[in-house]
mmCIF file of N, CA, C and O in Angstrom:
data_model
loop_
_atom_site.group_PDB
_atom_site.id
_atom_site.type_symbol
_atom_site.label_atom_id
_atom_site.label_comp_id
_atom_site.label_asym_id
_atom_site.label_seq_id
_atom_site.Cartn_x
_atom_site.Cartn_y
_atom_site.Cartn_z
ATOM 1 N N MET A 200 149.416 55.869 98.602
ATOM 2 C CA MET A 200 149.788 57.235 98.912
ATOM 3 C C MET A 200 148.673 57.947 99.676
ATOM 4 O O MET A 200 148.927 58.638 100.635
ATOM 5 N N LYS A 201 147.418 57.764 99.246
ATOM 6 C CA LYS A 201 146.305 58.414 99.910
ATOM 7 C C LYS A 201 146.171 57.918 101.349
ATOM 8 O O LYS A 201 145.864 58.693 102.246
ATOM 9 N N ASP A 202 146.399 56.626 101.569
ATOM 10 C CA ASP A 202 146.326 56.059 102.908
ATOM 11 C C ASP A 202 147.369 56.702 103.828
ATOM 12 O O ASP A 202 147.087 56.993 104.985
ATOM 13 N N GLN A 203 148.556 56.946 103.289
ATOM 14 C CA GLN A 203 149.615 57.587 104.074
ATOM 15 C C GLN A 203 149.232 59.028 104.434
ATOM 16 O O GLN A 203 149.496 59.479 105.538
ATOM 17 N N GLN A 204 148.595 59.730 103.511
ATOM 18 C CA GLN A 204 148.153 61.101 103.790
ATOM 19 C C GLN A 204 147.083 61.112 104.867
ATOM 20 O O GLN A 204 147.100 61.979 105.747
ATOM 21 N N GLN A 205 146.162 60.149 104.813
ATOM 22 C CA GLN A 205 145.128 60.057 105.839
ATOM 23 C C GLN A 205 145.746 59.808 107.208
ATOM 24 O O GLN A 205 145.341 60.415 108.192
ATOM 25 N N ARG A 206 146.712 58.930 107.256
ATOM 26 C CA ARG A 206 147.381 58.639 108.531
ATOM 27 C C ARG A 206 148.134 59.862 109.059
ATOM 28 O O ARG A 206 148.144 60.123 110.256
ATOM 29 N N SER A 207 148.761 60.609 108.154
ATOM 30 C CA SER A 207 149.480 61.816 108.563
ATOM 31 C C SER A 207 148.523 62.866 109.124
ATOM 32 O O SER A 207 148.781 63.457 110.170
ATOM 33 N N ILE A 208 147.418 63.067 108.443
ATOM 34 C CA ILE A 208 146.422 64.035 108.919
ATOM 35 C C ILE A 208 145.841 63.587 110.246
ATOM 36 O O ILE A 208 145.685 64.394 111.175
ATOM 37 N N GLN A 209 145.550 62.305 110.354
ATOM 38 C CA GLN A 209 145.012 61.779 111.608
ATOM 39 C C GLN A 209 146.019 61.964 112.739
ATOM 40 O O GLN A 209 145.651 62.326 113.850
ATOM 41 N N GLY A 210 147.287 61.728 112.473
ATOM 42 C CA GLY A 210 148.321 61.918 113.490
ATOM 43 C C GLY A 210 148.439 63.360 113.932
ATOM 44 O O GLY A 210 148.558 63.650 115.130
ATOM 45 N N ILE A 211 148.378 64.284 112.980
ATOM 46 C CA ILE A 211 148.452 65.711 113.314
ATOM 47 C C ILE A 211 147.255 66.117 114.169
ATOM 48 O O ILE A 211 147.406 66.835 115.173
ATOM 49 N N LEU A 212 146.057 65.662 113.799
ATOM 50 C CA LEU A 212 144.864 65.976 114.587
ATOM 51 C C LEU A 212 144.965 65.403 115.999
ATOM 52 O O LEU A 212 144.594 66.068 116.976
ATOM 53 N N SER A 213 145.474 64.189 116.112
ATOM 54 C CA SER A 213 145.604 63.554 117.422
ATOM 55 C C SER A 213 146.607 64.288 118.302
ATOM 56 O O SER A 213 146.363 64.484 119.497
ATOM 57 N N ILE A 214 147.717 64.699 117.731
ATOM 58 C CA ILE A 214 148.721 65.444 118.502
ATOM 59 C C ILE A 214 148.160 66.798 118.929
ATOM 60 O O ILE A 214 148.339 67.228 120.078
ATOM 61 N N ALA A 215 147.448 67.473 118.026
ATOM 62 C CA ALA A 215 146.834 68.757 118.377
ATOM 63 C C ALA A 215 145.821 68.571 119.504
ATOM 64 O O ALA A 215 145.737 69.407 120.423
ATOM 65 N N ALA A 216 145.060 67.468 119.463
ATOM 66 C CA ALA A 216 144.093 67.189 120.523
ATOM 67 C C ALA A 216 144.796 66.957 121.855
ATOM 68 O O ALA A 216 144.350 67.452 122.899
ATOM 69 N N LEU A 217 145.898 66.234 121.831
ATOM 70 C CA LEU A 217 146.655 66.001 123.068
ATOM 71 C C LEU A 217 147.224 67.296 123.631
ATOM 72 O O LEU A 217 147.252 67.494 124.852
ATOM 73 N N VAL A 218 147.656 68.202 122.759
ATOM 74 C CA VAL A 218 148.154 69.505 123.210
ATOM 75 C C VAL A 218 147.024 70.286 123.882
ATOM 76 O O VAL A 218 147.215 70.884 124.945
ATOM 77 N N CYS A 219 145.837 70.253 123.292
ATOM 78 C CA CYS A 219 144.680 70.931 123.894
ATOM 79 C C CYS A 219 144.363 70.359 125.272
ATOM 80 O O CYS A 219 144.081 71.098 126.219
ATOM 81 N N MET A 220 144.413 69.039 125.385
ATOM 82 C CA MET A 220 144.130 68.409 126.669
ATOM 83 C C MET A 220 145.193 68.781 127.702
ATOM 84 O O MET A 220 144.873 69.086 128.849
ATOM 85 N N ALA A 221 146.444 68.795 127.308
ATOM 86 C CA ALA A 221 147.534 69.147 128.228
ATOM 87 C C ALA A 221 147.403 70.602 128.694
ATOM 88 O O ALA A 221 147.634 70.893 129.876
ATOM 89 N N ILE A 222 147.044 71.478 127.785
ATOM 90 C CA ILE A 222 146.859 72.885 128.161
ATOM 91 C C ILE A 222 145.776 72.994 129.228
ATOM 92 O O ILE A 222 145.917 73.735 130.204
ATOM 93 N N GLY A 223 144.695 72.256 129.049
ATOM 94 C CA GLY A 223 143.623 72.268 130.039
ATOM 95 C C GLY A 223 144.048 71.696 131.373
ATOM 96 O O GLY A 223 143.678 72.207 132.431
ATOM 97 N N TRP A 224 144.822 70.646 131.358
ATOM 98 C CA TRP A 224 145.277 70.026 132.603
ATOM 99 C C TRP A 224 146.222 70.923 133.383
ATOM 100 O O TRP A 224 146.151 70.994 134.603
ATOM 101 N N PHE A 225 147.131 71.570 132.670
ATOM 102 C CA PHE A 225 148.149 72.370 133.338
ATOM 103 C C PHE A 225 147.740 73.824 133.534
ATOM 104 O O PHE A 225 148.528 74.618 134.036
ATOM 105 N N ASN A 226 146.515 74.169 133.141
ATOM 106 C CA ASN A 226 145.977 75.515 133.339
ATOM 107 C C ASN A 226 146.945 76.594 132.868
ATOM 108 O O ASN A 226 147.307 77.495 133.610
ATOM 109 N N LEU A 227 147.351 76.501 131.610
ATOM 110 C CA LEU A 227 148.318 77.442 131.065
ATOM 111 C C LEU A 227 147.706 78.795 130.714
ATOM 112 O O LEU A 227 148.427 79.780 130.590
ATOM 113 N N PHE A 228 146.384 78.848 130.543
ATOM 114 C CA PHE A 228 145.718 80.084 130.180
ATOM 115 C C PHE A 228 144.603 80.378 131.179
ATOM 116 O O PHE A 228 144.520 79.744 132.226
ATOM 117 N N SER A 229 143.754 81.321 130.841
ATOM 118 C CA SER A 229 142.625 81.641 131.713
ATOM 119 C C SER A 229 141.681 80.441 131.791
ATOM 120 O O SER A 229 141.682 79.585 130.890
ATOM 121 N N PRO A 230 140.867 80.361 132.830
ATOM 122 C CA PRO A 230 139.950 79.223 132.960
ATOM 123 C C PRO A 230 139.025 79.051 131.744
ATOM 124 O O PRO A 230 138.731 77.929 131.354
ATOM 125 N N GLU A 231 138.597 80.167 131.140
ATOM 126 C CA GLU A 231 137.713 80.078 129.982
ATOM 127 C C GLU A 231 138.423 79.444 128.792
ATOM 128 O O GLU A 231 137.870 78.592 128.094
ATOM 129 N N VAL A 232 139.660 79.865 128.545
ATOM 130 C CA VAL A 232 140.432 79.324 127.423
ATOM 131 C C VAL A 232 140.785 77.862 127.687
ATOM 132 O O VAL A 232 140.679 77.024 126.778
ATOM 133 N N ASN A 233 141.169 77.550 128.903
ATOM 134 C CA ASN A 233 141.481 76.155 129.244
ATOM 135 C C ASN A 233 140.266 75.261 129.011
ATOM 136 O O ASN A 233 140.386 74.169 128.455
ATOM 137 N N HIS A 234 139.088 75.731 129.434
ATOM 138 C CA HIS A 234 137.859 74.945 129.245
ATOM 139 C C HIS A 234 137.537 74.801 127.761
ATOM 140 O O HIS A 234 137.143 73.719 127.314
ATOM 141 N N LEU A 235 137.704 75.861 127.018
ATOM 142 C CA LEU A 235 137.439 75.803 125.576
ATOM 143 C C LEU A 235 138.352 74.785 124.897
ATOM 144 O O LEU A 235 137.896 73.959 124.107
ATOM 145 N N LEU A 236 139.638 74.823 125.230
ATOM 146 C CA LEU A 236 140.597 73.926 124.584
ATOM 147 C C LEU A 236 140.424 72.475 125.022
ATOM 148 O O LEU A 236 140.412 71.566 124.193
ATOM 149 N N SER A 237 140.310 72.251 126.327
ATOM 150 C CA SER A 237 140.250 70.864 126.807
ATOM 151 C C SER A 237 138.842 70.286 126.790
ATOM 152 O O SER A 237 138.688 69.066 126.752
ATOM 153 N N GLY A 238 137.813 71.127 126.796
ATOM 154 C CA GLY A 238 136.456 70.617 126.843
ATOM 155 C C GLY A 238 135.712 70.675 125.529
ATOM 156 O O GLY A 238 134.682 70.017 125.377
ATOM 157 N N LYS A 239 136.212 71.446 124.602
ATOM 158 C CA LYS A 239 135.510 71.593 123.324
ATOM 159 C C LYS A 239 136.422 71.252 122.147
ATOM 160 O O LYS A 239 136.152 70.320 121.399
ATOM 161 N N VAL A 240 137.497 72.011 121.984
ATOM 162 C CA VAL A 240 138.388 71.825 120.827
ATOM 163 C C VAL A 240 138.980 70.415 120.833
ATOM 164 O O VAL A 240 139.093 69.780 119.782
ATOM 165 N N PHE A 241 139.333 69.905 122.005
ATOM 166 C CA PHE A 241 139.871 68.547 122.116
ATOM 167 C C PHE A 241 138.920 67.539 121.466
ATOM 168 O O PHE A 241 139.331 66.716 120.647
ATOM 169 N N TYR A 242 137.645 67.598 121.834
ATOM 170 C CA TYR A 242 136.684 66.627 121.319
ATOM 171 C C TYR A 242 136.400 66.823 119.831
ATOM 172 O O TYR A 242 136.161 65.858 119.110
ATOM 173 N N ILE A 243 136.437 68.057 119.361
ATOM 174 C CA ILE A 243 136.250 68.307 117.930
ATOM 175 C C ILE A 243 137.414 67.706 117.140
ATOM 176 O O ILE A 243 137.208 67.062 116.107
ATOM 177 N N LEU A 244 138.641 67.895 117.633
ATOM 178 C CA LEU A 244 139.810 67.331 116.947
ATOM 179 C C LEU A 244 139.802 65.803 116.977
ATOM 180 O O LEU A 244 140.115 65.160 115.973
ATOM 181 N N ILE A 245 139.434 65.229 118.104
ATOM 182 C CA ILE A 245 139.356 63.768 118.204
ATOM 183 C C ILE A 245 138.268 63.237 117.270
ATOM 184 O O ILE A 245 138.449 62.229 116.580
ATOM 185 N N GLY A 246 137.128 63.929 117.229
ATOM 186 C CA GLY A 246 136.052 63.527 116.318
ATOM 187 C C GLY A 246 136.502 63.571 114.872
ATOM 188 O O GLY A 246 136.211 62.670 114.086
ATOM 189 N N ALA A 247 137.240 64.615 114.507
ATOM 190 C CA ALA A 247 137.768 64.717 113.144
ATOM 191 C C ALA A 247 138.746 63.579 112.860
ATOM 192 O O ALA A 247 138.755 63.001 111.768
ATOM 193 N N SER A 248 139.555 63.248 113.839
ATOM 194 C CA SER A 248 140.501 62.145 113.687
ATOM 195 C C SER A 248 139.766 60.820 113.476
ATOM 196 O O SER A 248 140.138 60.018 112.620
ATOM 197 N N PHE A 249 138.701 60.588 114.252
ATOM 198 C CA PHE A 249 137.899 59.374 114.081
ATOM 199 C C PHE A 249 137.251 59.353 112.706
ATOM 200 O O PHE A 249 137.156 58.303 112.067
ATOM 201 N N PHE A 250 136.772 60.502 112.255
ATOM 202 C CA PHE A 250 136.126 60.591 110.946
ATOM 203 C C PHE A 250 137.098 60.224 109.831
ATOM 204 O O PHE A 250 136.744 59.534 108.883
ATOM 205 N N ILE A 251 138.340 60.657 109.955
ATOM 206 C CA ILE A 251 139.360 60.332 108.944
ATOM 207 C C ILE A 251 139.759 58.862 109.029
ATOM 208 O O ILE A 251 140.036 58.228 108.024
ATOM 209 N N GLN A 252 139.749 58.312 110.236
ATOM 210 C CA GLN A 252 140.134 56.918 110.416
ATOM 211 C C GLN A 252 139.051 55.947 109.930
ATOM 212 O O GLN A 252 139.364 54.844 109.476
ATOM 213 N N ALA A 253 137.804 56.341 110.001
ATOM 214 C CA ALA A 253 136.686 55.430 109.705
ATOM 215 C C ALA A 253 136.795 54.721 108.355
ATOM 216 O O ALA A 253 136.618 53.504 108.292
ATOM 217 N N PRO A 254 137.096 55.412 107.244
ATOM 218 C CA PRO A 254 137.142 54.688 105.960
ATOM 219 C C PRO A 254 138.286 53.676 105.858
ATOM 220 O O PRO A 254 138.261 52.810 104.987
ATOM 221 N N THR A 255 139.262 53.755 106.742
ATOM 222 C CA THR A 255 140.387 52.825 106.690
ATOM 223 C C THR A 255 140.070 51.500 107.382
ATOM 224 O O THR A 255 140.835 50.549 107.249
ATOM 225 N N LEU A 256 138.963 51.444 108.115
ATOM 226 C CA LEU A 256 138.600 50.221 108.821
ATOM 227 C C LEU A 256 138.014 49.221 107.828
ATOM 228 O O LEU A 256 137.192 49.579 106.985
ATOM 229 N N THR A 257 138.425 47.978 107.920
ATOM 230 C CA THR A 257 137.994 46.960 106.959
ATOM 231 C C THR A 257 136.596 46.428 107.271
ATOM 232 O O THR A 257 135.850 46.105 106.371
ATOM 233 N N ASN A 258 136.235 46.347 108.523
ATOM 234 C CA ASN A 258 134.921 45.856 108.933
ATOM 235 C C ASN A 258 133.918 47.008 108.811
ATOM 236 O O ASN A 258 134.086 48.050 109.442
ATOM 237 N N LYS A 259 132.883 46.824 107.998
ATOM 238 C CA LYS A 259 131.880 47.876 107.767
ATOM 239 C C LYS A 259 131.190 48.291 109.065
ATOM 240 O O LYS A 259 130.881 49.454 109.265
ATOM 241 N N ASN A 260 130.927 47.329 109.954
ATOM 242 C CA ASN A 260 130.285 47.666 111.230
ATOM 243 C C ASN A 260 131.180 48.581 112.056
ATOM 244 O O ASN A 260 130.696 49.504 112.700
ATOM 245 N N PHE A 261 132.470 48.305 112.064
ATOM 246 C CA PHE A 261 133.407 49.174 112.772
ATOM 247 C C PHE A 261 133.460 50.552 112.123
ATOM 248 O O PHE A 261 133.553 51.567 112.802
ATOM 249 N N MET A 262 133.400 50.567 110.785
ATOM 250 C CA MET A 262 133.460 51.838 110.069
ATOM 251 C C MET A 262 132.263 52.718 110.448
ATOM 252 O O MET A 262 132.434 53.888 110.785
ATOM 253 N N TYR A 263 131.059 52.151 110.425
ATOM 254 C CA TYR A 263 129.871 52.921 110.782
ATOM 255 C C TYR A 263 129.911 53.320 112.256
ATOM 256 O O TYR A 263 129.500 54.419 112.626
ATOM 257 N N GLY A 264 130.402 52.430 113.097
ATOM 258 C CA GLY A 264 130.548 52.749 114.516
ATOM 259 C C GLY A 264 131.528 53.891 114.740
ATOM 260 O O GLY A 264 131.307 54.751 115.602
ATOM 261 N N MET A 265 132.596 53.915 113.948
ATOM 262 C CA MET A 265 133.580 54.991 114.077
ATOM 263 C C MET A 265 132.994 56.323 113.631
ATOM 264 O O MET A 265 133.251 57.350 114.241
ATOM 265 N N TYR A 266 132.191 56.292 112.566
ATOM 266 C CA TYR A 266 131.501 57.520 112.150
ATOM 267 C C TYR A 266 130.564 58.003 113.261
ATOM 268 O O TYR A 266 130.469 59.200 113.532
ATOM 269 N N ALA A 267 129.872 57.070 113.903
ATOM 270 C CA ALA A 267 128.972 57.434 115.003
ATOM 271 C C ALA A 267 129.765 58.013 116.178
ATOM 272 O O ALA A 267 129.346 59.007 116.794
ATOM 273 N N ALA A 268 130.904 57.415 116.484
ATOM 274 C CA ALA A 268 131.744 57.924 117.569
ATOM 275 C C ALA A 268 132.258 59.322 117.244
ATOM 276 O O ALA A 268 132.277 60.204 118.107
ATOM 277 N N ALA A 269 132.651 59.541 115.995
ATOM 278 C CA ALA A 269 133.117 60.864 115.573
ATOM 279 C C ALA A 269 132.002 61.885 115.714
ATOM 280 O O ALA A 269 132.213 62.989 116.251
ATOM 281 N N GLY A 270 130.812 61.524 115.273
ATOM 282 C CA GLY A 270 129.672 62.432 115.388
ATOM 283 C C GLY A 270 129.330 62.732 116.835
ATOM 284 O O GLY A 270 129.013 63.880 117.180
ATOM 285 N N ALA A 271 129.393 61.714 117.692
ATOM 286 C CA ALA A 271 129.097 61.912 119.115
ATOM 287 C C ALA A 271 130.110 62.857 119.755
ATOM 288 O O ALA A 271 129.733 63.722 120.563
ATOM 289 N N CYS A 272 131.369 62.715 119.407
ATOM 290 C CA CYS A 272 132.406 63.609 119.956
ATOM 291 C C CYS A 272 132.148 65.058 119.546
ATOM 292 O O CYS A 272 132.167 65.963 120.381
ATOM 293 N N VAL A 273 131.911 65.262 118.266
ATOM 294 C CA VAL A 273 131.724 66.621 117.762
ATOM 295 C C VAL A 273 130.419 67.218 118.282
ATOM 296 O O VAL A 273 130.390 68.353 118.757
ATOM 297 N N LEU A 274 129.344 66.452 118.221
ATOM 298 C CA LEU A 274 128.060 66.948 118.712
ATOM 299 C C LEU A 274 128.132 67.259 120.203
ATOM 300 O O LEU A 274 127.662 68.312 120.651
ATOM 301 N N GLY A 275 128.715 66.363 120.967
ATOM 302 C CA GLY A 275 128.851 66.571 122.404
ATOM 303 C C GLY A 275 129.691 67.786 122.754
ATOM 304 O O GLY A 275 129.452 68.451 123.761
ATOM 305 N N ALA A 276 130.664 68.112 121.911
ATOM 306 C CA ALA A 276 131.514 69.279 122.165
ATOM 307 C C ALA A 276 130.724 70.576 122.051
ATOM 308 O O ALA A 276 131.053 71.560 122.712
ATOM 309 N N PHE A 277 129.687 70.587 121.221
ATOM 310 C CA PHE A 277 128.905 71.801 121.029
ATOM 311 C C PHE A 277 127.759 71.949 122.026
ATOM 312 O O PHE A 277 127.118 72.995 122.083
ATOM 313 N N LEU A 278 127.504 70.915 122.804
ATOM 314 C CA LEU A 278 126.451 70.998 123.811
ATOM 315 C C LEU A 278 126.971 71.740 125.042
ATOM 316 O O LEU A 278 128.159 71.673 125.361
ATOM 317 N N PRO A 279 126.096 72.437 125.748
ATOM 318 C CA PRO A 279 126.538 73.125 126.973
ATOM 319 C C PRO A 279 127.081 72.131 127.995
ATOM 320 O O PRO A 279 126.592 70.999 128.109
ATOM 321 N N SER A 280 128.071 72.561 128.746
ATOM 322 C CA SER A 280 128.718 71.669 129.723
ATOM 323 C C SER A 280 127.762 71.193 130.800
ATOM 324 O O SER A 280 127.933 70.102 131.342
ATOM 325 N N ASP A 281 126.766 72.006 131.137
ATOM 326 C CA ASP A 281 125.841 71.619 132.198
ATOM 327 C C ASP A 281 124.677 70.765 131.687
ATOM 328 O O ASP A 281 123.839 70.337 132.461
ATOM 329 N N SER A 282 124.660 70.482 130.392
ATOM 330 C CA SER A 282 123.623 69.632 129.813
ATOM 331 C C SER A 282 123.892 68.174 130.163
ATOM 332 O O SER A 282 125.037 67.732 130.224
ATOM 333 N N GLN A 283 122.806 67.436 130.370
ATOM 334 C CA GLN A 283 122.962 66.000 130.651
ATOM 335 C C GLN A 283 123.470 65.254 129.425
ATOM 336 O O GLN A 283 124.051 64.190 129.541
ATOM 337 N N LEU A 284 123.261 65.816 128.249
ATOM 338 C CA LEU A 284 123.715 65.166 127.019
ATOM 339 C C LEU A 284 125.191 65.431 126.709
ATOM 340 O O LEU A 284 125.728 64.860 125.766
ATOM 341 N N SER A 285 125.842 66.277 127.506
ATOM 342 C CA SER A 285 127.252 66.553 127.236
ATOM 343 C C SER A 285 128.127 65.319 127.454
ATOM 344 O O SER A 285 129.260 65.270 126.976
ATOM 345 N N VAL A 286 127.598 64.317 128.134
ATOM 346 C CA VAL A 286 128.322 63.059 128.324
ATOM 347 C C VAL A 286 128.489 62.334 126.991
ATOM 348 O O VAL A 286 129.323 61.434 126.857
ATOM 349 N N LEU A 287 127.732 62.761 125.984
ATOM 350 C CA LEU A 287 127.808 62.167 124.658
ATOM 351 C C LEU A 287 129.231 62.217 124.094
ATOM 352 O O LEU A 287 129.692 61.265 123.470
ATOM 353 N N LYS A 288 129.946 63.314 124.352
ATOM 354 C CA LYS A 288 131.309 63.432 123.829
ATOM 355 C C LYS A 288 132.239 62.399 124.459
ATOM 356 O O LYS A 288 133.106 61.850 123.795
ATOM 357 N N THR A 289 132.039 62.107 125.730
ATOM 358 C CA THR A 289 132.863 61.105 126.397
ATOM 359 C C THR A 289 132.536 59.703 125.894
ATOM 360 O O THR A 289 133.430 58.880 125.687
ATOM 361 N N ILE A 290 131.254 59.450 125.662
ATOM 362 C CA ILE A 290 130.841 58.155 125.112
ATOM 363 C C ILE A 290 131.431 57.977 123.715
ATOM 364 O O ILE A 290 131.919 56.903 123.365
ATOM 365 N N GLY A 291 131.404 59.039 122.913
ATOM 366 C CA GLY A 291 131.995 58.981 121.574
ATOM 367 C C GLY A 291 133.488 58.711 121.624
ATOM 368 O O GLY A 291 134.019 57.915 120.849
ATOM 369 N N LEU A 292 134.170 59.378 122.550
ATOM 370 C CA LEU A 292 135.613 59.171 122.708
ATOM 371 C C LEU A 292 135.914 57.730 123.092
ATOM 372 O O LEU A 292 136.758 57.073 122.480
ATOM 373 N N LEU A 293 135.210 57.229 124.081
ATOM 374 C CA LEU A 293 135.423 55.851 124.533
ATOM 375 C C LEU A 293 135.111 54.851 123.421
ATOM 376 O O LEU A 293 135.885 53.923 123.169
ATOM 377 N N GLY A 294 133.993 55.069 122.729
ATOM 378 C CA GLY A 294 133.627 54.167 121.634
ATOM 379 C C GLY A 294 134.653 54.185 120.512
ATOM 380 O O GLY A 294 135.021 53.135 119.978
ATOM 381 N N GLY A 295 135.138 55.369 120.144
ATOM 382 C CA GLY A 295 136.135 55.473 119.082
ATOM 383 C C GLY A 295 137.442 54.796 119.441
ATOM 384 O O GLY A 295 138.058 54.124 118.611
ATOM 385 N N VAL A 296 137.857 54.963 120.691
ATOM 386 C CA VAL A 296 139.103 54.323 121.134
ATOM 387 C C VAL A 296 138.951 52.803 121.122
ATOM 388 O O VAL A 296 139.835 52.082 120.653
ATOM 389 N N ILE A 297 137.807 52.315 121.606
ATOM 390 C CA ILE A 297 137.575 50.862 121.621
ATOM 391 C C ILE A 297 137.541 50.311 120.194
ATOM 392 O O ILE A 297 138.149 49.280 119.898
ATOM 393 N N LEU A 298 136.850 51.008 119.292
ATOM 394 C CA LEU A 298 136.793 50.555 117.902
ATOM 395 C C LEU A 298 138.176 50.588 117.250
ATOM 396 O O LEU A 298 138.533 49.693 116.488
ATOM 397 N N SER A 299 138.936 51.609 117.554
ATOM 398 C CA SER A 299 140.279 51.727 116.992
ATOM 399 C C SER A 299 141.172 50.584 117.446
ATOM 400 O O SER A 299 141.885 49.973 116.648
ATOM 401 N N ILE A 300 141.113 50.286 118.716
ATOM 402 C CA ILE A 300 141.929 49.191 119.267
ATOM 403 C C ILE A 300 141.438 47.845 118.734
ATOM 404 O O ILE A 300 142.245 46.984 118.361
ATOM 405 N N SER A 301 140.118 47.648 118.682
ATOM 406 C CA SER A 301 139.557 46.386 118.210
ATOM 407 C C SER A 301 139.894 46.134 116.739
ATOM 408 O O SER A 301 140.124 44.991 116.349
ATOM 409 N N SER A 302 139.919 47.167 115.946
ATOM 410 C CA SER A 302 140.186 46.980 114.515
ATOM 411 C C SER A 302 141.647 46.657 114.255
ATOM 412 O O SER A 302 141.976 46.068 113.232
ATOM 413 N N ARG A 303 142.519 47.010 115.142
ATOM 414 C CA ARG A 303 143.956 46.729 114.947
ATOM 415 C C ARG A 303 144.282 45.265 115.209
ATOM 416 O O ARG A 303 145.236 44.750 114.685
ATOM 417 N N ARG A 304 143.497 44.607 116.036
ATOM 418 C CA ARG A 304 143.770 43.205 116.372
ATOM 419 C C ARG A 304 143.493 42.272 115.209
ATOM 420 O O ARG A 304 143.988 41.169 115.166
ATOM 421 N N GLN A 305 142.669 42.675 114.277
ATOM 422 C CA GLN A 305 142.277 41.773 113.197
ATOM 423 C C GLN A 305 143.339 41.755 112.200
ATOM 424 O O GLN A 305 143.992 41.651 111.522
#
């Protein structure tokens, strides 16, 4: 039952993140709001989703990697956009997606 709740929460977070990204792409609001939703809130929601997914991974290395990816997404979202370290959120996103896909094959 707990596993099903985790999956439901993860799904809701992922859908909310996709909505934020779509809003940013289609410029539905002011440029500031679009940037906030697609450049910050999106990565925070994805990071939260990775954080919830991490304990469900059977391989401990993947689990720790997923926690690191979640942290990178969230930390990168709070960094200024013009910072060289803001690429951290993209690295976290890519790493989390790769870990998620890799863990499903096993």
